Tab-separated table of C-alpha atoms in Angstrom:
chain	number	residue	atom	x	y	z
A	1203	MET	CA	-39.382	-75.247	41.576
A	1204	LYS	CA	-36.233	-77.176	40.912
A	1205	GLY	CA	-32.998	-75.595	39.849
A	1206	PRO	CA	-31.584	-75.863	36.338
A	1207	LEU	CA	-29.303	-78.762	37.295
A	1208	SER	CA	-32.415	-80.777	38.240
A	1209	ALA	CA	-33.883	-80.721	34.738
A	1210	PRO	CA	-34.858	-84.233	33.601
A	1211	GLY	CA	-32.051	-86.052	31.859
A	1212	ASP	CA	-34.187	-86.978	28.861
A	1213	TYR	CA	-35.160	-83.301	28.458
A	1214	ILE	CA	-31.504	-82.264	28.456
A	1215	TYR	CA	-30.850	-84.898	25.800
A	1216	PHE	CA	-33.877	-83.721	23.814
A	1217	LYS	CA	-32.645	-80.106	23.820
A	1218	SER	CA	-29.252	-81.252	22.588
A	1219	GLN	CA	-30.747	-83.148	19.646
A	1220	VAL	CA	-33.895	-81.331	18.538
A	1221	PRO	CA	-33.612	-77.758	17.203
A	1222	LEU	CA	-36.003	-75.112	18.415
A	1223	HIS	CA	-37.402	-73.070	15.523
A	1224	LYS	CA	-38.379	-69.412	15.795
A	1225	ILE	CA	-39.994	-67.735	12.816
A	1226	PRO	CA	-41.812	-64.405	12.509
A	1227	ILE	CA	-45.077	-64.566	10.563
A	1228	GLY	CA	-46.625	-61.152	10.188
A	1229	THR	CA	-46.581	-59.589	13.629
A	1230	LYS	CA	-46.522	-62.964	15.403
A	1231	GLN	CA	-43.448	-64.831	16.580
A	1232	TRP	CA	-43.838	-68.612	16.390
A	1233	ARG	CA	-41.722	-70.880	18.545
A	1234	TYR	CA	-41.978	-74.594	17.761
A	1235	TYR	CA	-40.344	-78.000	17.364
A	1236	ASP	CA	-40.814	-80.013	14.168
A	1237	PHE	CA	-39.449	-83.551	14.140
A	1238	GLY	CA	-40.096	-86.667	12.088
A	1239	PRO	CA	-40.428	-87.696	8.439
A	1240	LYS	CA	-41.892	-84.856	6.392
A	1241	VAL	CA	-43.845	-87.223	4.168
A	1242	VAL	CA	-46.077	-88.116	7.139
A	1243	SER	CA	-49.115	-86.003	7.977
A	1244	PRO	CA	-48.091	-84.246	11.213
A	1245	LEU	CA	-49.518	-84.430	14.694
A	1246	ILE	CA	-49.521	-80.858	16.036
A	1247	CYS	CA	-49.501	-80.468	19.826
A	1248	ILE	CA	-51.034	-77.332	21.367
A	1249	PRO	CA	-50.366	-76.723	25.092
A	1250	GLY	CA	-52.583	-75.243	27.763
A	1251	THR	CA	-52.279	-71.904	29.529
A	1252	ALA	CA	-49.233	-72.942	31.564
A	1253	GLY	CA	-47.514	-74.922	28.815
A	1254	THR	CA	-44.939	-74.271	26.130
A	1255	ALA	CA	-43.768	-76.226	23.106
A	1256	ASP	CA	-41.251	-77.957	25.400
A	1257	VAL	CA	-43.861	-79.770	27.501
A	1258	TYR	CA	-44.466	-82.289	24.706
A	1259	TYR	CA	-40.830	-83.313	24.393
A	1260	LYS	CA	-41.606	-86.885	25.498
A	1261	GLN	CA	-44.141	-87.248	22.680
A	1262	ILE	CA	-41.657	-85.861	20.136
A	1263	MET	CA	-38.938	-88.251	21.295
A	1264	SER	CA	-41.143	-91.343	21.285
A	1265	LEU	CA	-43.371	-90.871	18.240
A	1266	SER	CA	-40.661	-89.529	15.923
A	1267	MET	CA	-38.639	-92.674	16.566
A	1268	LYS	CA	-41.638	-94.722	15.430
A	1269	GLY	CA	-41.837	-92.847	12.138
A	1270	TYR	CA	-44.385	-90.132	12.935
A	1271	ARG	CA	-43.935	-86.412	12.449
A	1272	VAL	CA	-44.670	-84.348	15.557
A	1273	ILE	CA	-44.890	-80.559	15.723
A	1274	SER	CA	-45.172	-78.842	19.099
A	1275	VAL	CA	-45.989	-75.136	19.190
A	1276	ASP	CA	-46.201	-72.262	21.634
A	1277	ILE	CA	-49.453	-70.343	21.624
A	1278	PRO	CA	-48.483	-66.975	20.082
A	1279	ARG	CA	-49.563	-63.616	21.432
A	1280	VAL	CA	-53.091	-63.359	20.086
A	1281	TRP	CA	-55.891	-61.558	21.876
A	1282	ASN	CA	-59.048	-63.154	20.521
A	1283	HIS	CA	-60.090	-66.441	18.965
A	1284	HIS	CA	-60.527	-65.083	15.465
A	1285	GLU	CA	-56.960	-63.817	15.559
A	1286	TRP	CA	-55.825	-67.274	16.730
A	1287	ILE	CA	-57.493	-69.014	13.779
A	1288	GLN	CA	-55.928	-66.658	11.260
A	1289	ALA	CA	-52.478	-66.785	12.876
A	1290	PHE	CA	-52.460	-70.586	13.078
A	1291	GLU	CA	-53.510	-70.907	9.445
A	1292	LYS	CA	-50.674	-68.599	8.369
A	1293	PHE	CA	-48.269	-70.687	10.436
A	1294	LEU	CA	-49.357	-73.874	8.667
A	1295	ASP	CA	-48.914	-72.183	5.305
A	1296	ALA	CA	-45.449	-70.984	6.309
A	1297	ILE	CA	-44.230	-74.482	7.191
A	1298	ASP	CA	-45.944	-75.931	4.098
A	1299	VAL	CA	-48.409	-78.166	5.957
A	1300	HIS	CA	-52.015	-78.558	4.880
A	1301	HIS	CA	-53.689	-81.607	6.424
A	1302	ILE	CA	-53.068	-81.941	10.146
A	1303	HIS	CA	-54.004	-83.919	13.244
A	1304	LEU	CA	-54.383	-81.835	16.399
A	1305	TYR	CA	-53.596	-82.872	19.970
A	1306	GLY	CA	-54.654	-80.217	22.461
A	1307	THR	CA	-54.718	-80.172	26.251
A	1308	SER	CA	-56.844	-77.801	28.321
A	1309	LEU	CA	-56.856	-74.422	26.494
A	1310	GLY	CA	-54.969	-76.065	23.623
A	1311	GLY	CA	-57.840	-78.514	23.128
A	1312	PHE	CA	-60.340	-75.660	23.038
A	1313	LEU	CA	-58.277	-73.801	20.420
A	1314	ALA	CA	-57.918	-76.996	18.402
A	1315	GLN	CA	-61.704	-77.397	18.281
A	1316	LEU	CA	-62.196	-73.786	17.190
A	1317	PHE	CA	-59.721	-74.247	14.357
A	1318	ALA	CA	-61.404	-77.498	13.310
A	1319	GLN	CA	-64.760	-75.689	13.293
A	1320	HIS	CA	-63.633	-72.780	11.115
A	1321	ARG	CA	-61.063	-74.603	8.937
A	1322	PRO	CA	-62.600	-78.080	8.578
A	1323	ARG	CA	-60.712	-78.982	5.394
A	1324	ARG	CA	-57.357	-78.797	7.140
A	1325	VAL	CA	-58.087	-80.840	10.279
A	1326	ARG	CA	-58.164	-84.609	9.780
A	1327	SER	CA	-58.587	-85.645	13.426
A	1328	LEU	CA	-58.593	-84.403	17.019
A	1329	ILE	CA	-57.197	-85.693	20.320
A	1330	LEU	CA	-58.600	-83.701	23.243
A	1331	SER	CA	-57.235	-84.048	26.764
A	1332	ASN	CA	-58.782	-82.402	29.844
A	1333	SER	CA	-60.463	-79.860	27.577
A	1334	PHE	CA	-63.749	-77.928	27.368
A	1335	LEU	CA	-66.339	-76.463	24.958
A	1336	ASP	CA	-66.858	-72.875	26.155
A	1337	THR	CA	-65.232	-70.233	28.329
A	1338	CYS	CA	-68.232	-69.040	30.342
A	1339	SER	CA	-67.200	-70.630	33.636
A	1340	PHE	CA	-63.646	-69.269	33.390
A	1341	SER	CA	-64.894	-65.773	32.606
A	1342	ALA	CA	-67.221	-65.832	35.632
A	1343	ALA	CA	-64.347	-66.942	37.884
A	1344	MET	CA	-62.110	-64.083	36.733
A	1345	PRO	CA	-63.931	-60.767	37.292
A	1346	TRP	CA	-60.711	-58.792	36.716
A	1347	ALA	CA	-60.471	-60.100	33.139
A	1348	PRO	CA	-60.908	-56.609	31.558
A	1349	VAL	CA	-57.618	-55.454	33.097
A	1350	VAL	CA	-55.626	-58.636	32.546
A	1351	SER	CA	-53.479	-56.992	29.869
A	1352	TRP	CA	-52.323	-54.380	32.417
A	1353	THR	CA	-51.683	-56.815	35.263
A	1354	PRO	CA	-48.065	-57.205	36.465
A	1355	SER	CA	-46.228	-60.369	35.496
A	1356	PHE	CA	-45.843	-61.747	39.019
A	1357	LEU	CA	-49.607	-61.569	39.624
A	1358	LEU	CA	-50.352	-63.339	36.337
A	1359	LYS	CA	-47.888	-66.108	37.151
A	1360	ARG	CA	-49.340	-66.471	40.621
A	1361	TYR	CA	-52.844	-66.750	39.180
A	1362	VAL	CA	-51.785	-69.399	36.652
A	1363	LEU	CA	-49.894	-71.425	39.234
A	1364	THR	CA	-52.788	-71.374	41.710
A	1365	GLY	CA	-54.729	-73.394	39.132
A	1366	ILE	CA	-52.269	-76.261	39.578
A	1367	ARG	CA	-53.197	-78.497	42.455
A	1368	ASP	CA	-50.854	-78.100	45.412
A	1369	GLY	CA	-50.242	-80.977	47.777
A	1370	PRO	CA	-48.683	-84.426	47.932
A	1371	HIS	CA	-48.345	-86.061	44.534
A	1372	GLU	CA	-47.032	-89.296	43.138
A	1373	PRO	CA	-43.343	-88.837	42.232
A	1374	PHE	CA	-43.901	-88.666	38.474
A	1375	ILE	CA	-46.822	-86.262	38.862
A	1376	ALA	CA	-44.722	-84.064	41.151
A	1377	ASP	CA	-41.954	-84.064	38.540
A	1378	SER	CA	-44.434	-83.022	35.838
A	1379	VAL	CA	-45.672	-80.137	37.996
A	1380	ASP	CA	-42.115	-78.981	38.663
A	1381	PHE	CA	-41.337	-79.047	34.956
A	1382	VAL	CA	-44.422	-77.026	34.003
A	1383	VAL	CA	-43.736	-74.495	36.765
A	1384	SER	CA	-40.251	-74.013	35.342
A	1385	GLN	CA	-41.807	-73.383	31.930
A	1386	VAL	CA	-44.244	-70.813	33.348
A	1387	GLU	CA	-41.243	-68.884	34.665
A	1388	THR	CA	-39.997	-68.508	31.076
A	1389	LEU	CA	-43.222	-66.835	29.882
A	1390	SER	CA	-43.391	-63.079	29.568
A	1391	ARG	CA	-46.177	-60.895	30.899
A	1392	GLU	CA	-47.596	-60.492	27.395
A	1393	ASP	CA	-47.613	-64.269	26.840
A	1394	LEU	CA	-49.500	-64.918	30.068
A	1395	ALA	CA	-51.937	-62.045	29.509
A	1396	SER	CA	-52.687	-63.283	25.997
A	1397	ARG	CA	-53.413	-66.840	27.126
A	1398	LEU	CA	-55.596	-65.767	30.019
A	1399	THR	CA	-57.490	-63.489	27.627
A	1400	LEU	CA	-58.142	-66.451	25.321
A	1401	THR	CA	-59.367	-68.441	28.336
A	1402	VAL	CA	-61.939	-65.858	29.433
A	1403	ASP	CA	-62.905	-64.350	26.064
A	1404	ALA	CA	-66.520	-65.363	25.422
A	1405	ALA	CA	-66.616	-68.188	22.888
A	1406	THR	CA	-68.266	-71.557	22.355
A	1407	VAL	CA	-67.267	-74.388	20.047
A	1408	GLY	CA	-69.947	-74.894	17.408
A	1409	PRO	CA	-70.789	-78.069	15.487
A	1410	LEU	CA	-67.862	-79.721	13.724
A	1411	LEU	CA	-67.946	-81.244	10.266
A	1412	LEU	CA	-65.435	-83.796	11.558
A	1413	SER	CA	-66.968	-87.164	12.372
A	1414	ASP	CA	-66.872	-88.310	15.984
A	1415	SER	CA	-65.000	-91.420	14.836
A	1416	PHE	CA	-62.000	-89.163	14.116
A	1417	ILE	CA	-61.982	-87.737	17.642
A	1418	THR	CA	-60.330	-89.227	20.715
A	1419	ILE	CA	-61.027	-87.860	24.194
A	1420	MET	CA	-58.241	-88.656	26.648
A	1421	ASP	CA	-58.864	-87.707	30.276
A	1422	THR	CA	-57.339	-88.464	33.650
A	1423	ASN	CA	-59.515	-89.982	36.337
A	1424	ASP	CA	-57.794	-88.513	39.371
A	1425	TYR	CA	-57.935	-84.712	39.171
A	1426	CYS	CA	-57.166	-81.748	36.952
A	1427	ALA	CA	-57.780	-78.009	36.821
A	1428	ILE	CA	-60.703	-78.426	34.401
A	1429	PRO	CA	-63.953	-79.076	36.323
A	1430	GLN	CA	-65.513	-82.484	35.735
A	1431	GLN	CA	-68.735	-80.829	34.563
A	1432	LEU	CA	-66.916	-79.233	31.623
A	1433	LYS	CA	-65.257	-82.523	30.689
A	1434	ASP	CA	-68.657	-84.236	30.803
A	1435	GLN	CA	-70.071	-81.608	28.421
A	1436	LEU	CA	-67.245	-82.373	26.011
A	1437	GLY	CA	-68.076	-86.072	26.116
A	1438	GLU	CA	-71.766	-85.355	25.491
A	1439	ARG	CA	-70.921	-83.210	22.444
A	1440	TYR	CA	-68.971	-86.086	20.848
A	1441	PRO	CA	-70.841	-89.227	21.954
A	1442	GLU	CA	-69.248	-91.498	19.343
A	1443	ALA	CA	-65.699	-90.341	20.003
A	1444	ARG	CA	-63.147	-92.865	21.225
A	1445	ARG	CA	-62.499	-92.584	24.948
A	1446	ALA	CA	-59.101	-93.101	26.545
A	1447	TYR	CA	-59.029	-93.009	30.342
A	1448	LEU	CA	-55.865	-92.673	32.383
A	1449	LYS	CA	-56.114	-93.890	35.959
A	1450	SER	CA	-53.896	-91.060	37.121
A	1451	GLY	CA	-51.717	-88.350	35.668
A	1452	GLY	CA	-52.956	-85.061	37.079
A	1453	ASP	CA	-53.018	-81.963	34.915
A	1454	PHE	CA	-50.091	-83.003	32.741
A	1455	PRO	CA	-50.394	-86.696	31.822
A	1456	PHE	CA	-48.184	-86.170	28.754
A	1457	LEU	CA	-45.340	-85.637	31.241
A	1458	SER	CA	-46.375	-87.837	34.159
A	1459	ARG	CA	-47.723	-90.797	32.133
A	1460	PRO	CA	-45.896	-90.444	28.801
A	1461	ASP	CA	-45.901	-94.149	27.908
A	1462	GLU	CA	-49.694	-94.411	28.191
A	1463	VAL	CA	-50.295	-91.110	26.411
A	1464	ASN	CA	-47.911	-92.015	23.593
A	1465	LEU	CA	-49.636	-95.374	23.165
A	1466	HIS	CA	-53.068	-93.738	22.864
A	1467	LEU	CA	-51.699	-91.168	20.410
A	1468	GLN	CA	-50.179	-93.913	18.292
A	1469	LEU	CA	-53.408	-95.934	18.317
A	1470	HIS	CA	-55.376	-92.831	17.307
A	1471	LEU	CA	-53.051	-92.025	14.409
A	1472	ARG	CA	-53.234	-95.590	13.138
A	1473	ARG	CA	-57.023	-95.597	13.396
A	1474	VAL	CA	-57.417	-92.389	11.382
A	1475	GLY	CA	-55.135	-93.643	8.638
A	1476	VAL	CA	-51.767	-92.028	9.374
A	1477	GLU	CA	-49.059	-94.322	8.044
A	1478	ALA	CA	-45.829	-94.130	10.001
A	1479	ARG	CA	-42.534	-94.279	8.117
A	1480	PRO	CA	-40.018	-96.004	10.410
A	1481	ASP	CA	-37.947	-96.801	7.309
A	1482	LEU	CA	-36.948	-93.118	7.175
A	1483	ILE	CA	-35.289	-93.147	10.593
A	1484	HIS	CA	-32.627	-95.783	9.838
A	1485	GLY	CA	-30.009	-93.171	8.950
A	1486	ILE	CA	-29.841	-91.549	12.381
A	1487	SER	CA	-26.350	-90.308	13.140
A	1488	ARG	CA	-24.714	-89.478	16.451
A	1489	GLY	CA	-25.301	-85.828	15.711
A	1490	GLY	CA	-29.041	-86.472	15.923
A	1491	SER	CA	-29.731	-86.134	12.196
A	1492	GLY	CA	-31.830	-88.882	10.709
A	1493	ALA	CA	-33.373	-87.094	7.771
A	1494	SER	CA	-33.449	-88.664	4.353
A	1495	PRO	CA	-30.488	-87.937	2.046
A	1496	SER	CA	-32.480	-85.389	0.075
A	1497	GLU	CA	-33.431	-83.545	3.270
A	1498	GLU	CA	-29.806	-83.535	4.399
A	1499	ASN	CA	-28.798	-81.998	1.072
A	1500	ASP	CA	-31.451	-79.338	1.531
A	1501	LYS	CA	-29.916	-78.418	4.861
A	1502	GLY	CA	-26.468	-77.797	3.439
A	1503	GLU	CA	-24.994	-78.427	6.892
A	1504	ASP	CA	-22.856	-81.079	8.477
A	1505	PRO	CA	-25.269	-83.293	10.428
A	1506	ASP	CA	-22.644	-83.742	13.143
A	1507	ASP	CA	-22.451	-80.012	13.847
A	1508	PRO	CA	-23.785	-79.232	17.354
A	1509	PRO	CA	-26.934	-77.108	17.639
A	1510	LYS	CA	-26.315	-73.379	17.867
A	1511	ASP	CA	-27.559	-70.943	20.477
A	1512	ASP	CA	-28.593	-73.605	22.988
A	1513	GLY	CA	-30.719	-75.478	20.494
A	1514	GLU	CA	-32.552	-72.470	19.120
A	1515	VAL	CA	-32.497	-71.846	15.398
A	1516	THR	CA	-34.114	-69.317	13.155
A	1517	LYS	CA	-34.250	-70.874	9.736
A	1518	ASP	CA	-36.395	-72.169	6.946
A	1519	PRO	CA	-39.363	-73.851	8.692
A	1520	SER	CA	-39.244	-76.743	6.237
A	1521	THR	CA	-35.949	-77.984	7.715
A	1522	ASP	CA	-36.296	-81.255	9.643
A	1523	SER	CA	-34.288	-84.006	11.261
A	1524	GLN	CA	-34.677	-87.152	13.267
A	1525	LEU	CA	-33.902	-88.090	16.825
A	1526	HIS	CA	-31.143	-90.412	17.961
A	1527	PRO	CA	-32.608	-93.141	20.214
A	1528	ALA	CA	-32.946	-92.116	23.834
A	1529	PRO	CA	-34.781	-93.366	26.920
A	1530	GLU	CA	-38.494	-92.633	26.522
A	1531	SER	CA	-39.525	-93.002	30.126
A	1532	SER	CA	-38.498	-90.905	33.089
A	1533	GLU	CA	-38.312	-94.142	35.085
A	1534	SER	CA	-34.762	-94.569	33.819
A	1535	HIS	CA	-32.500	-92.245	35.785
A	1536	SER	CA	-29.117	-93.301	34.487
A	1537	LEU	CA	-28.850	-90.287	32.204
A	1538	ASP	CA	-29.982	-87.964	34.992
A	1539	ASP	CA	-27.372	-89.383	37.348
A	1540	GLN	CA	-24.650	-89.039	34.756
A	1541	LEU	CA	-25.534	-85.422	33.957
A	1542	LEU	CA	-25.876	-84.439	37.598
A	1543	SER	CA	-22.595	-86.156	38.378
A	1544	ASN	CA	-20.885	-84.207	35.616
A	1545	ALA	CA	-22.433	-80.995	36.930
A	1546	ARG	CA	-21.101	-81.700	40.430
A	1547	VAL	CA	-17.645	-82.400	39.061
A	1548	CYS	CA	-17.670	-79.079	37.202
A	1549	HIS	CA	-18.955	-77.313	40.301
A	1550	PHE	CA	-16.224	-78.613	42.617
A	1551	VAL	CA	-13.329	-78.642	40.198
A	1552	ASN	CA	-11.832	-75.444	41.631
A	1553	GLU	CA	-12.043	-76.741	45.197
A	1554	ASN	CA	-10.372	-80.021	44.251
A	1555	MET	CA	-7.477	-78.111	42.692
A	1556	LEU	CA	-6.728	-76.547	46.102
A	1557	VAL	CA	-6.442	-79.850	47.957
A	1558	PRO	CA	-2.719	-80.526	47.151
A	1559	PHE	CA	-1.745	-77.040	48.389
A	1560	LEU	CA	-3.563	-77.112	51.725
A	1561	PRO	CA	-0.653	-78.648	53.762
A	1562	HIS	CA	1.685	-75.878	52.514
A	1563	LEU	CA	-0.804	-73.059	52.716
A	1564	TRP	CA	0.876	-71.279	55.663
A	1565	GLU	CA	4.295	-71.579	54.048
A	1566	ILE	CA	2.992	-70.042	50.832
A	1567	LEU	CA	1.316	-67.190	52.694
A	1568	PHE	CA	4.458	-66.566	54.794
A	1569	LEU	CA	6.780	-66.475	51.779
A	1570	TYR	CA	4.360	-64.220	49.912
A	1571	LEU	CA	3.664	-61.807	52.756
A	1572	LEU	CA	7.201	-61.646	54.224
A	1573	PRO	CA	8.645	-59.344	51.502
A	1574	LEU	CA	5.653	-57.054	51.833
A	1575	ASN	CA	6.029	-56.831	55.603
A	1576	LEU	CA	9.782	-56.230	55.386
A	1577	GLY	CA	9.263	-53.507	52.778
A	1578	ALA	CA	6.700	-51.781	54.941
A	1579	LEU	CA	8.970	-52.038	58.006
A	1580	TYR	CA	11.917	-50.552	56.090
A	1581	ILE	CA	9.870	-47.601	54.869
A	1582	THR	CA	8.527	-46.947	58.372
A	1583	LEU	CA	11.988	-47.023	59.998
A	1584	SER	CA	13.467	-44.863	57.241
A	1585	TYR	CA	10.885	-42.129	57.690
A	1586	SER	CA	11.206	-42.335	61.473
A	1587	TRP	CA	14.999	-41.838	61.246
A	1588	LYS	CA	14.668	-38.855	58.896
A	1589	PHE	CA	12.061	-37.303	61.181
A	1590	ARG	CA	14.371	-37.579	64.197
A	1591	GLN	CA	17.210	-35.893	62.274
A	1592	LEU	CA	14.933	-32.962	61.416
A	1593	VAL	CA	13.872	-32.599	65.020
């Protein structure tokens, strides 16, 4: 895993511009990003077992600049699928959102289907990536599932990370793996235990009232942690769904192939009738606020004020803003180089300050230590003289 100074430059920029919301709803703590014009029906991104709300930062940056509203959430600590459906519905009510479009990867895609099955009036469309229909195969592969809630954190993290393919990767795929690994390290034992419980808890997606024409299945053709048999079952369940194939991308194409993923997401949203509002992003300021004037008045804050607490805010979930333009692809490394260069400068600033004093270092030490040595010598001789007089 890379160190903190190796974080992608566009992610550092994203964290500086987009506030992280944390709101308690009942006994659940929701952590999410919400960016884009509020008048647009939102695309809600649900991560897999190893993901957090941060893993979709490339989709938030790109689609919000095109006039779409994107919400990325963490899976809260729920311990069964019924609890997930109720908690997610309360979250939508809390942020005043009714009709939604769901984009889920792996476990997130499974949870999105369950919600669409039990709350069909709220879900307008689905995008499923490397997902599945039931949990039977995962339950069979994890015989210690009954004690997962008591398992130490390091064992849970090791189990989750072993599901990520290890070996030589293309550079962008390797970067995506490193980023997700860094996100896994931020998850608590309870978070990991909850997600693994949802993965192995016996459940199957039933028939959906949603038409196949409002479903897009987006899979990678190289490899992923979800067995091909399970992905084939998903395709058979929705035979008329639109198919989007990515030649490569691994387990996390939203990070490794963001341009392709963002294009397919945009095409899906257009096809299902979501009208983007790029006219509402013209007022973007350098502080990262591009909300409409009425939204800025609702905030009651100076849009140029920097985000507090490292980008984390606990506030009214209806608050929103827009993103200042930034590079969308990780292929551009100018921002990374600049940030890493600044970090190196900060790291070596103390050493550079010593350079002018190096030629005179011995003189400084001599002048500083000489009075101390003379004082010690005087005291020693004085006591020696007094001792001789006594003798």
